[in-house]
Structures are given as C-alpha cells and as structure tokens.
Amino acid sequence: LTGTGKTVVIQQELLKRFDREKYSSIAFAFSAQTTSKQTQDIIDGKLDKRRKGTFGPPLGKRCLVFVDDLNMPAKETFGAQP
C-alpha cells in the first residue's frame, strides 16, 4: 500500500500510547543511500553515552526505535532508485 498514511498513523499511535516520562523515542526512515554507519550514528546520537561503546536512553527510561522504509531498493547501475 502506497500513500495511505501508514507512517503518520504509526507515529501518532506510538506517541499517544507511550508515556513520555517512561519512554524516549527515535524515529527515522531509510533511503537507498542510507549506510549502516549512518544508521548507527543516528541511533547513537540520540542516546546517552554510558561508557566506552555503551549507549542507552536517559536513566529511568526505555527507548523505542521506529524505523520506516527498511526495505528500500538499492540503487541500480546508473544511480536511479526504482
């Protein structure tokens, strides 16, 4: 299904149903150009650094990560994204 507002509905439901005092959230979408390094940087950048190599949500909270468009097609030979 394309253009039916799935992303908006999910984001609204997640924000409405989770207590912001107990949960922090991270939402982002992939594109054909998104690398694993960029994904790691996005997530790590929104978490607290606890010690070397260890990240987490603010103390006393849980973190909810919403990833949209995970199955984006790879770029073809000429750089177009189907």
Tab-separated table of C-alpha atoms in Angstrom:
chain	number	residue	atom	x	y	z
A	1	LEU	CA	0.000	0.000	0.000
A	2	THR	CA	1.404	3.348	-1.004
A	3	GLY	CA	0.321	6.802	0.114
A	4	THR	CA	-2.186	5.605	2.703
A	5	GLY	CA	-0.616	7.395	5.683
A	6	LYS	CA	0.799	4.297	7.385
A	7	THR	CA	3.802	6.205	8.752
A	8	VAL	CA	1.685	9.008	10.196
A	9	VAL	CA	-0.737	6.585	11.844
A	10	ILE	CA	2.075	4.550	13.426
A	11	GLN	CA	3.899	7.632	14.693
A	12	GLN	CA	0.708	9.119	16.176
A	13	GLU	CA	-0.180	5.855	17.895
A	14	LEU	CA	3.330	5.418	19.286
A	15	LEU	CA	3.424	8.964	20.624
A	16	LYS	CA	-0.087	8.741	22.074
A	17	ARG	CA	0.228	5.372	23.799
A	18	PHE	CA	3.652	5.656	25.394
A	19	ASP	CA	4.230	7.757	28.497
A	20	ARG	CA	6.952	10.323	27.725
A	21	GLU	CA	8.066	10.142	31.371
A	22	LYS	CA	8.975	6.468	30.887
A	23	TYR	CA	9.915	6.279	27.201
A	24	SER	CA	12.102	8.212	24.802
A	25	SER	CA	11.657	7.628	21.090
A	26	ILE	CA	13.788	7.672	17.961
A	27	ALA	CA	12.148	7.666	14.535
A	28	PHE	CA	13.869	7.733	11.167
A	29	ALA	CA	13.449	6.482	7.623
A	30	PHE	CA	15.893	4.709	5.374
A	31	SER	CA	16.634	5.644	1.783
A	32	ALA	CA	18.607	3.796	-0.850
A	33	GLN	CA	21.646	5.858	0.167
A	34	THR	CA	21.472	5.114	3.923
A	35	THR	CA	24.545	3.263	5.160
A	36	SER	CA	24.919	1.123	8.262
A	37	LYS	CA	27.316	3.741	9.675
A	38	GLN	CA	24.694	6.483	9.239
A	39	THR	CA	22.105	4.288	10.934
A	40	GLN	CA	24.410	3.651	13.885
A	41	ASP	CA	25.239	7.379	14.134
A	42	ILE	CA	21.540	8.362	14.111
A	43	ILE	CA	20.696	5.948	16.917
A	44	ASP	CA	23.839	6.613	18.986
A	45	GLY	CA	23.376	10.375	18.596
A	46	LYS	CA	20.020	10.231	20.341
A	47	LEU	CA	21.145	8.031	23.224
A	48	ASP	CA	23.237	8.838	26.287
A	49	LYS	CA	26.800	7.550	26.351
A	50	ARG	CA	27.273	5.432	29.478
A	51	ARG	CA	30.870	4.337	28.968
A	52	LYS	CA	33.066	3.495	26.007
A	53	GLY	CA	30.930	1.707	23.421
A	54	THR	CA	27.832	1.576	25.630
A	55	PHE	CA	24.801	3.761	24.925
A	56	GLY	CA	21.292	3.849	26.350
A	57	PRO	CA	18.243	6.018	26.923
A	58	PRO	CA	18.230	8.527	29.772
A	59	LEU	CA	18.344	6.779	33.154
A	60	GLY	CA	14.940	5.543	34.237
A	61	LYS	CA	13.575	5.466	30.694
A	62	ARG	CA	13.206	2.895	27.960
A	63	CYS	CA	13.839	3.717	24.321
A	64	LEU	CA	11.514	2.937	21.441
A	65	VAL	CA	13.071	2.971	17.941
A	66	PHE	CA	10.735	3.271	14.935
A	67	VAL	CA	12.408	2.538	11.598
A	68	ASP	CA	10.415	3.396	8.483
A	69	ASP	CA	11.031	2.124	4.937
A	70	LEU	CA	13.525	-0.550	5.909
A	71	ASN	CA	13.177	-2.417	2.586
A	72	MET	CA	14.238	0.375	0.259
A	73	PRO	CA	15.615	-0.866	-3.077
A	74	ALA	CA	19.298	-0.489	-3.829
A	75	LYS	CA	20.488	1.988	-6.421
A	76	GLU	CA	20.812	0.497	-9.874
A	77	THR	CA	23.916	0.757	-12.069
A	78	PHE	CA	23.135	4.301	-13.241
A	79	GLY	CA	22.238	5.612	-9.780
A	80	ALA	CA	18.460	5.599	-10.127
A	81	GLN	CA	16.293	4.252	-7.354
A	82	PRO	CA	13.401	2.196	-8.736
